[in-house]
Coordinates of C-alpha atoms in Angstrom, one line a residue:
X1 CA -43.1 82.6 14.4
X2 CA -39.5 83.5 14.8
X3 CA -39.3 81.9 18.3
X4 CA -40.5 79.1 17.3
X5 CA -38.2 78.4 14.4
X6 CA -35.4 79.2 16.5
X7 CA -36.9 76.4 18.9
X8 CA -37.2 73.6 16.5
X9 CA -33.6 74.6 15.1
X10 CA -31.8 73.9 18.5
X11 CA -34.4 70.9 18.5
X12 CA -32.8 69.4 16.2
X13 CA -29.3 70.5 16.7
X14 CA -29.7 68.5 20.0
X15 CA -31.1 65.5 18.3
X16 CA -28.2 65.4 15.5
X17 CA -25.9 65.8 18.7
X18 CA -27.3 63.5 20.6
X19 CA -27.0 60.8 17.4
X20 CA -23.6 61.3 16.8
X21 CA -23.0 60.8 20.7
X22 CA -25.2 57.7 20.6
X23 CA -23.3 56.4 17.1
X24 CA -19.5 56.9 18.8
X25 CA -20.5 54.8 21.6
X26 CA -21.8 52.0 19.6
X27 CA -18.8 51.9 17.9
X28 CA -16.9 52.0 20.8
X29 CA -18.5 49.5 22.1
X30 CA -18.7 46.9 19.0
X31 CA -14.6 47.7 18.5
X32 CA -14.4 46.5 22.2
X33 CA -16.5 43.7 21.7
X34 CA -14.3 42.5 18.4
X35 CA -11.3 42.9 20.6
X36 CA -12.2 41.0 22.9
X37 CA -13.4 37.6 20.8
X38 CA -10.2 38.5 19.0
X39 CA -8.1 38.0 22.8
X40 CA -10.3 35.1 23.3
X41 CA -9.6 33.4 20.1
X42 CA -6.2 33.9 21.0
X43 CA -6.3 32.3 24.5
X44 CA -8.2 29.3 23.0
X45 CA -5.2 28.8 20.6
X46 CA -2.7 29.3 22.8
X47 CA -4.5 26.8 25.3
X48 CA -5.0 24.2 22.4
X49 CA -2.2 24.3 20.1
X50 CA 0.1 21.4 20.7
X51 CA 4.1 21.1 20.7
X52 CA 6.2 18.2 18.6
X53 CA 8.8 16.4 19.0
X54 CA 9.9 15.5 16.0
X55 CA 12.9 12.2 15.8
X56 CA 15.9 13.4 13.8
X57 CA 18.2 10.4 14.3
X58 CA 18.4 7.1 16.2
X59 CA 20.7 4.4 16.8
X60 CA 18.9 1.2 17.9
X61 CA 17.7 -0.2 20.3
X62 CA 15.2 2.5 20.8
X63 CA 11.2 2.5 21.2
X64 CA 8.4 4.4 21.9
X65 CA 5.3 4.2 24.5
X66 CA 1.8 5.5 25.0
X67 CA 0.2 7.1 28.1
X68 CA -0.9 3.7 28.9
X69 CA 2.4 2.4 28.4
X70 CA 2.1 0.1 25.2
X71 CA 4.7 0.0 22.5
X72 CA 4.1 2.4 19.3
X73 CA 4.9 1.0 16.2
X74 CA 6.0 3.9 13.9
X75 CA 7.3 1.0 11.2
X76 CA 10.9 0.2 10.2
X77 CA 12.4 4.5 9.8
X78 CA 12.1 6.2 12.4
X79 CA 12.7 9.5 11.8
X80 CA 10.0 12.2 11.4
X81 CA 8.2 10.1 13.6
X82 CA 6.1 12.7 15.8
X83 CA 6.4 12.3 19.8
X84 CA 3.4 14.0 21.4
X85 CA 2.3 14.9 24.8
X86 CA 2.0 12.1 27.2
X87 CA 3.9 9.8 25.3
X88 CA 7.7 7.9 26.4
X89 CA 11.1 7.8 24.4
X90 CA 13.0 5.4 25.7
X91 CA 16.6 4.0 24.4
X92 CA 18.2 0.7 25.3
X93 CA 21.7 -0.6 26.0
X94 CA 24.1 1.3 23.2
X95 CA 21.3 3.3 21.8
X96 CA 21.3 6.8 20.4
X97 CA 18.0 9.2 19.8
X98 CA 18.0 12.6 18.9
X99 CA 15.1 14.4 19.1
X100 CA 14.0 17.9 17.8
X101 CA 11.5 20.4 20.1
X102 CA 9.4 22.5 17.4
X103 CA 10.6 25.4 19.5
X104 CA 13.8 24.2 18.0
X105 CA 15.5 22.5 21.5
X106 CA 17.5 19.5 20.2
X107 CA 17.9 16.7 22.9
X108 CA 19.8 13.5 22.7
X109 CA 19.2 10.5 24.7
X110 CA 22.1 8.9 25.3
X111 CA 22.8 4.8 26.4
X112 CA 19.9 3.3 29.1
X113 CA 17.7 6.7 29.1
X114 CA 13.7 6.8 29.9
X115 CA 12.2 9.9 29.5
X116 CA 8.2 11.2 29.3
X117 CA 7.1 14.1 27.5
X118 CA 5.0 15.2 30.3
X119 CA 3.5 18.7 28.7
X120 CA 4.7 20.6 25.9
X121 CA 2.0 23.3 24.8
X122 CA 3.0 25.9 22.1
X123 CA 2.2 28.7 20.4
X124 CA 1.5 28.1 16.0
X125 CA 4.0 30.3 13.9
X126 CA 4.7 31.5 10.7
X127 CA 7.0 29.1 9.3
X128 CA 7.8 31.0 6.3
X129 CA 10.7 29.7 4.1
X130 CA 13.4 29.3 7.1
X131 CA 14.7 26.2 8.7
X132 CA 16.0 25.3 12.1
X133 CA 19.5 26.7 11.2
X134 CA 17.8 30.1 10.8
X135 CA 16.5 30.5 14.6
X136 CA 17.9 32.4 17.2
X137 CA 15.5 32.2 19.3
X138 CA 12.1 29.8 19.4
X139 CA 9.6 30.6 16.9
X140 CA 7.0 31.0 19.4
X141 CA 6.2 31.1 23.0
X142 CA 6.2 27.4 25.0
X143 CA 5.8 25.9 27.9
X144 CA 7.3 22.0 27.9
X145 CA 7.9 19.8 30.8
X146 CA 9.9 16.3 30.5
X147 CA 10.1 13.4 33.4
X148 CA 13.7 11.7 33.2
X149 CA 12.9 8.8 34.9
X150 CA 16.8 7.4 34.6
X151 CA 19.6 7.6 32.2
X152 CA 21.6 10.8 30.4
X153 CA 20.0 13.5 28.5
X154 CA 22.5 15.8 26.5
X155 CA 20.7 19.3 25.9
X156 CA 20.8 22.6 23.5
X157 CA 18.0 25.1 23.4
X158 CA 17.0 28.1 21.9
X159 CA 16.7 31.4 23.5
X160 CA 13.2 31.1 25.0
X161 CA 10.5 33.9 25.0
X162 CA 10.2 35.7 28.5
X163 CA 6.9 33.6 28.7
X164 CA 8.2 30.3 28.3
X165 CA 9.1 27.5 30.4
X166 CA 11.0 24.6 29.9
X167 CA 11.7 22.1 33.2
X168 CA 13.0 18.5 33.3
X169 CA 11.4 16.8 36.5
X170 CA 13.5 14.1 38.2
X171 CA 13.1 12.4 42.0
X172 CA 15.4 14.9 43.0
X173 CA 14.5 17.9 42.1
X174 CA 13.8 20.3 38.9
X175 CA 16.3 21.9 36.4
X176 CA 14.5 24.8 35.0
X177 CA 16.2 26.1 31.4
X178 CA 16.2 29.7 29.6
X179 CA 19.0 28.9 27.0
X180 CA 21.4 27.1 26.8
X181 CA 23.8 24.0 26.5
X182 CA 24.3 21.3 29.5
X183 CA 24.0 17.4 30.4
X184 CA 21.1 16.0 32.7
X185 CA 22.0 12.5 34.5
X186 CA 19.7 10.2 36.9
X187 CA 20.8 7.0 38.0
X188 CA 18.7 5.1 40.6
X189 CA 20.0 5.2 44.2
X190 CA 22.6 8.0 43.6
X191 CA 20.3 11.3 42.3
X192 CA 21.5 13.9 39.9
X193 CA 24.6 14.8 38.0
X194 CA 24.2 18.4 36.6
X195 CA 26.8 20.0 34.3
X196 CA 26.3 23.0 32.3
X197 CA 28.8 24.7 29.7
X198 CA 26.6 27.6 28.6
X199 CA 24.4 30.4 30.4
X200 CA 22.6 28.7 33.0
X201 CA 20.5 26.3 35.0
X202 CA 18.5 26.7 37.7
X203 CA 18.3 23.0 39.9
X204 CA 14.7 23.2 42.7
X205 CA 14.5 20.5 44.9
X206 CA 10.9 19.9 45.5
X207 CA 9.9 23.0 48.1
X208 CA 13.8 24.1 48.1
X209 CA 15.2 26.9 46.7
X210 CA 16.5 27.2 43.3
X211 CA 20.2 27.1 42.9
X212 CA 21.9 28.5 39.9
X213 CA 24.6 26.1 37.9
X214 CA 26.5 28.9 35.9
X215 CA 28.6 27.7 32.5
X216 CA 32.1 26.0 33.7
X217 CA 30.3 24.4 36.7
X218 CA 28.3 21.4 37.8
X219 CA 25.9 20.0 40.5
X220 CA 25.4 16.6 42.3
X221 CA 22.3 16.2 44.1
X222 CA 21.7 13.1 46.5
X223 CA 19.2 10.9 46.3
X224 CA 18.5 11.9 49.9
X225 CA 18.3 15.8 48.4
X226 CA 22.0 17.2 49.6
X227 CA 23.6 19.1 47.2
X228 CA 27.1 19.4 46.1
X229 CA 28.5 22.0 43.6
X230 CA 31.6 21.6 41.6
X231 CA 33.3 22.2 38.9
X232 CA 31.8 20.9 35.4
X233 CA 33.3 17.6 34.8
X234 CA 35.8 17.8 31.8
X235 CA 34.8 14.6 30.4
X236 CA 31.4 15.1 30.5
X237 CA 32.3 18.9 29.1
X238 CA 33.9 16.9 25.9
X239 CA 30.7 14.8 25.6
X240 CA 28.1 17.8 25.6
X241 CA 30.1 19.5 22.1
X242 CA 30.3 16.7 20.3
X243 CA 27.3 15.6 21.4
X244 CA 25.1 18.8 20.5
X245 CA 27.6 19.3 17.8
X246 CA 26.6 16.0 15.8
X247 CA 22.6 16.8 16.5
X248 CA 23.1 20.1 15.5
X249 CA 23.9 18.9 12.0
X250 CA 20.9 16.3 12.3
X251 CA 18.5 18.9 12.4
X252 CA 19.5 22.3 10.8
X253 CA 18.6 21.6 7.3
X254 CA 14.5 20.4 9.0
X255 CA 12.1 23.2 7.3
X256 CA 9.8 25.4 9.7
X257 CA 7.1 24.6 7.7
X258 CA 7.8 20.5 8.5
X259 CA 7.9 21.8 12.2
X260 CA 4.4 23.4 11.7
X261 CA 3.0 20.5 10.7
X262 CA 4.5 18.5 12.8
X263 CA 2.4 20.5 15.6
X264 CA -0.7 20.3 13.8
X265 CA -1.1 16.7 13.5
X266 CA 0.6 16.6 17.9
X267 CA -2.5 18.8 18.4
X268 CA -4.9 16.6 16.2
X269 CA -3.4 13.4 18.2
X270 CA -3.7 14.9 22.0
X271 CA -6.9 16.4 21.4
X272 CA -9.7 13.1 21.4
X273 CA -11.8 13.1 18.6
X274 CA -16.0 14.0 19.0
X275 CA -18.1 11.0 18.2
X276 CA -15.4 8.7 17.4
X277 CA -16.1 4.8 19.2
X278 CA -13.3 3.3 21.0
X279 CA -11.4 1.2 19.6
X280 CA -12.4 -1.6 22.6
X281 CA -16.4 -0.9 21.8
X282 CA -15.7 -1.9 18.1
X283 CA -13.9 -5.3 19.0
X284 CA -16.3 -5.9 21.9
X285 CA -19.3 -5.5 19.2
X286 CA -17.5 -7.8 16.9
X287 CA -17.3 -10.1 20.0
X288 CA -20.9 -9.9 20.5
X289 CA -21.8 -10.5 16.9
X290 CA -19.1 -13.7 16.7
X291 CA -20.4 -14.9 19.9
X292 CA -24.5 -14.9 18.4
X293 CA -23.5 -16.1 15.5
X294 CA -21.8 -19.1 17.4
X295 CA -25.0 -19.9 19.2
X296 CA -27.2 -19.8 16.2
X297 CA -25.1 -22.4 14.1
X298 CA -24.5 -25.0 16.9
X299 CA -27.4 -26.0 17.6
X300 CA -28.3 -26.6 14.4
X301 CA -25.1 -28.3 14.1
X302 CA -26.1 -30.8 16.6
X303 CA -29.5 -32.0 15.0
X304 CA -27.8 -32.8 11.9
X305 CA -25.0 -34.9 13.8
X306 CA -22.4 -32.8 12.6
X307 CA -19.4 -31.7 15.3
X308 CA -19.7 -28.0 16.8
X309 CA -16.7 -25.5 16.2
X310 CA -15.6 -26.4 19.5
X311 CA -15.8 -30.1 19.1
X312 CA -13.3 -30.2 16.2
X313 CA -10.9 -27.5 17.8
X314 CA -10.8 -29.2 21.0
X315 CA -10.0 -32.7 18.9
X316 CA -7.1 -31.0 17.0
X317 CA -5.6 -29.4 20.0
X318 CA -5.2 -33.2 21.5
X319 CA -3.7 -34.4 18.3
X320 CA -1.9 -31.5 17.9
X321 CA -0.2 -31.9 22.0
X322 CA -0.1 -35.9 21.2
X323 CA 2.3 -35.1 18.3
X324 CA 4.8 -32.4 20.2
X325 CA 5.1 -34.7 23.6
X326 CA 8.3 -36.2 22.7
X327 CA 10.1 -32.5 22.4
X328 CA 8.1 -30.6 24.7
X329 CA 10.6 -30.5 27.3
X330 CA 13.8 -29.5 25.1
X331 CA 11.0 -26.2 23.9
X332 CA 10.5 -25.7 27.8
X333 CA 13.9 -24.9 28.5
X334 CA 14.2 -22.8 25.2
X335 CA 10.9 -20.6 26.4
X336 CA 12.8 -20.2 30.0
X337 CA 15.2 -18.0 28.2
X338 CA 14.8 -14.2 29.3
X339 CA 14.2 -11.8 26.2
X340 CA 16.5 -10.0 24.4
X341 CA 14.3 -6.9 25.2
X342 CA 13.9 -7.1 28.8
X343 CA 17.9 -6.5 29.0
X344 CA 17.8 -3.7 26.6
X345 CA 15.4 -1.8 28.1
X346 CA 16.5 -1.5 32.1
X347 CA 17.8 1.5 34.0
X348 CA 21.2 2.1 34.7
X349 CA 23.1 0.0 37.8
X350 CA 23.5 3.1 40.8
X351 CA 27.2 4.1 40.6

């Protein structure tokens, strides 16, 4: 009997030790598991979480395109107006717009400038109570890429994080940026002008190898790709602290939290929403509607001996031509007249 009790007692001892062992590793395994939809979660956010560019000041003429390159109408102010991805800032003869990164870069494009937000991904924040004043560094981790197609950008950014990225593409070649304060310039048929009064810029032409612009110093690149360092030109030195100076005051007093939101509605506007019609299939159903409703009323329209829609437009349109024939030609020459926005908006003669 003894035996046997002694038995059954390391019986179960082995089964209360074998449940323990069995209850650690499905905990380990479910902490695992949370982790990991945690890092995923994370990952997805990262990937989907949009940049802004938010405008802090203008001076006309400037304007705005889509990806398909139509003009956007963001009404008579302009600033807080919300750049996103894939969109085009673009400033005329004499114009002015300084823009604000949400991780806190300010950029000014200056007179004749065309430039394409071509990515700008970031990381959401806690925006807390600070403003733009209050950063050292960027709030969050970034990647942004802009596509100067011509013109002058005048540049100031915030430390970025050791995984960040921020590049402005031009025929030429790349300038790659960590922190700091410089002018970018791209004039048809000449290339690049590079100067940089703080930290650092690295200029790649495409498959070259990067070469470092240092504070105090300047670049020209070719449009053929030769390179030519030089001192930073003291003009252009001048332009680049009043410059970033006067955008600095623009933008300090901006709140994180209008920064924040700013991204939010960028990632709301990149990111296509599910189930939605295009705009196009809405005004090609009203088409279709119009167009059956035509055909229904005309030839009812034609038993009772009453003129179609088409009739009476057609009749007014000769009356209409009969009466503007004596000053048709003086309008001619008036129409022949270039717009005022077609010289506004052109790049910058070479040099």
């Amino acid at each position: 009997i003894a035996s046997c009790l002694v038995g059954s007692e390391m019986c179960i001892r082995d089964s209360i030790r074998n449940m323990s062992n069995t209850i650690k590793l499905g905990t380990a395994i479910f902490m695992f598991l949370a982790l990991f939809v945690v890092h995923l979660e994370a990952q997805s956010e990262k990937k989907s979480s949009k940049g802004a560019v938010i405008v802090a000041d203008y001076k006309e003429p400037v304007r705005f395109l889509d990806q398909a390159g139509q003009n956007i109408d963001f009404g008579n102010e302009l600033r807080g107006s919300i750049i996103t991805e894939g969109q085009t800032a673009q400033v005329g003869i004499g114009g002015k717009l300084v823009l604000l990164f949400s991780n806190g870069t300010i950029t000014t494009l200056q007179s004749q400038t065309k430039m394409k937000i071509g990515v700008f991904e970031q990381v959401p924040f806690d925006a807390g109570n600070k403003k733009v004043a209050d950063l050292e560094g960027e709030p969050s981790e970034s990647k942004v890429v802009i596509d100067l197609d011509w013109g002058s950008l005048v540049v100031k950014t915030k430390k970025l994080d050791k995984k960040s990225s921020f590049d402005i593409n031009s025929p030429v070649g790349t300038a790659g940026i960590r922190g700091t304060e410089f002018q970018m310039s791209q004039n048809p048929g000449t290339g690049v002008q590079l100067d940089v009064t703080e930290s650092t810029v690295a200029f790649t032409p495409p498959g070259g190898v990067p070469t470092p612009v240092s504070q105090g110093n300047g670049l020209d690149v070719s449009s053929a790709g030769v390179s030519t360092p030089r001192p930073v030109n003291p003009a252009v030195a001048q332009n680049i602290g009043a410059t970033n100076q006067a955008a600095t005051q623009s933008t300090n007093d901006i709140s994180l939290g209008t920064v924040s939101e700013a991204m939010s509605e960028a990632t709301a506007t990149v990111e296509e929403p599910v189930g939605k019609k295009e705009e196009s299939e809405i005004e090609l159903e009203e088409d279709s509607e119009k167009v059956k409703e035509k055909e229904e009323r005309e030839p009812k329209a034609a038993e009772e001996g009453i003129d179609s829609e088409e009739e009476r437009e057609r009749r007014q349109e000769e009356i209409k031509n009969s009466e503007n024939d004596s000053s048709s030609s003086g309008s001619k020459k008036r129409d022949k007249r270039p717009s005022r926005g077609c010289l506004l908006y052109t790049s910058p003669s070479p040099r």
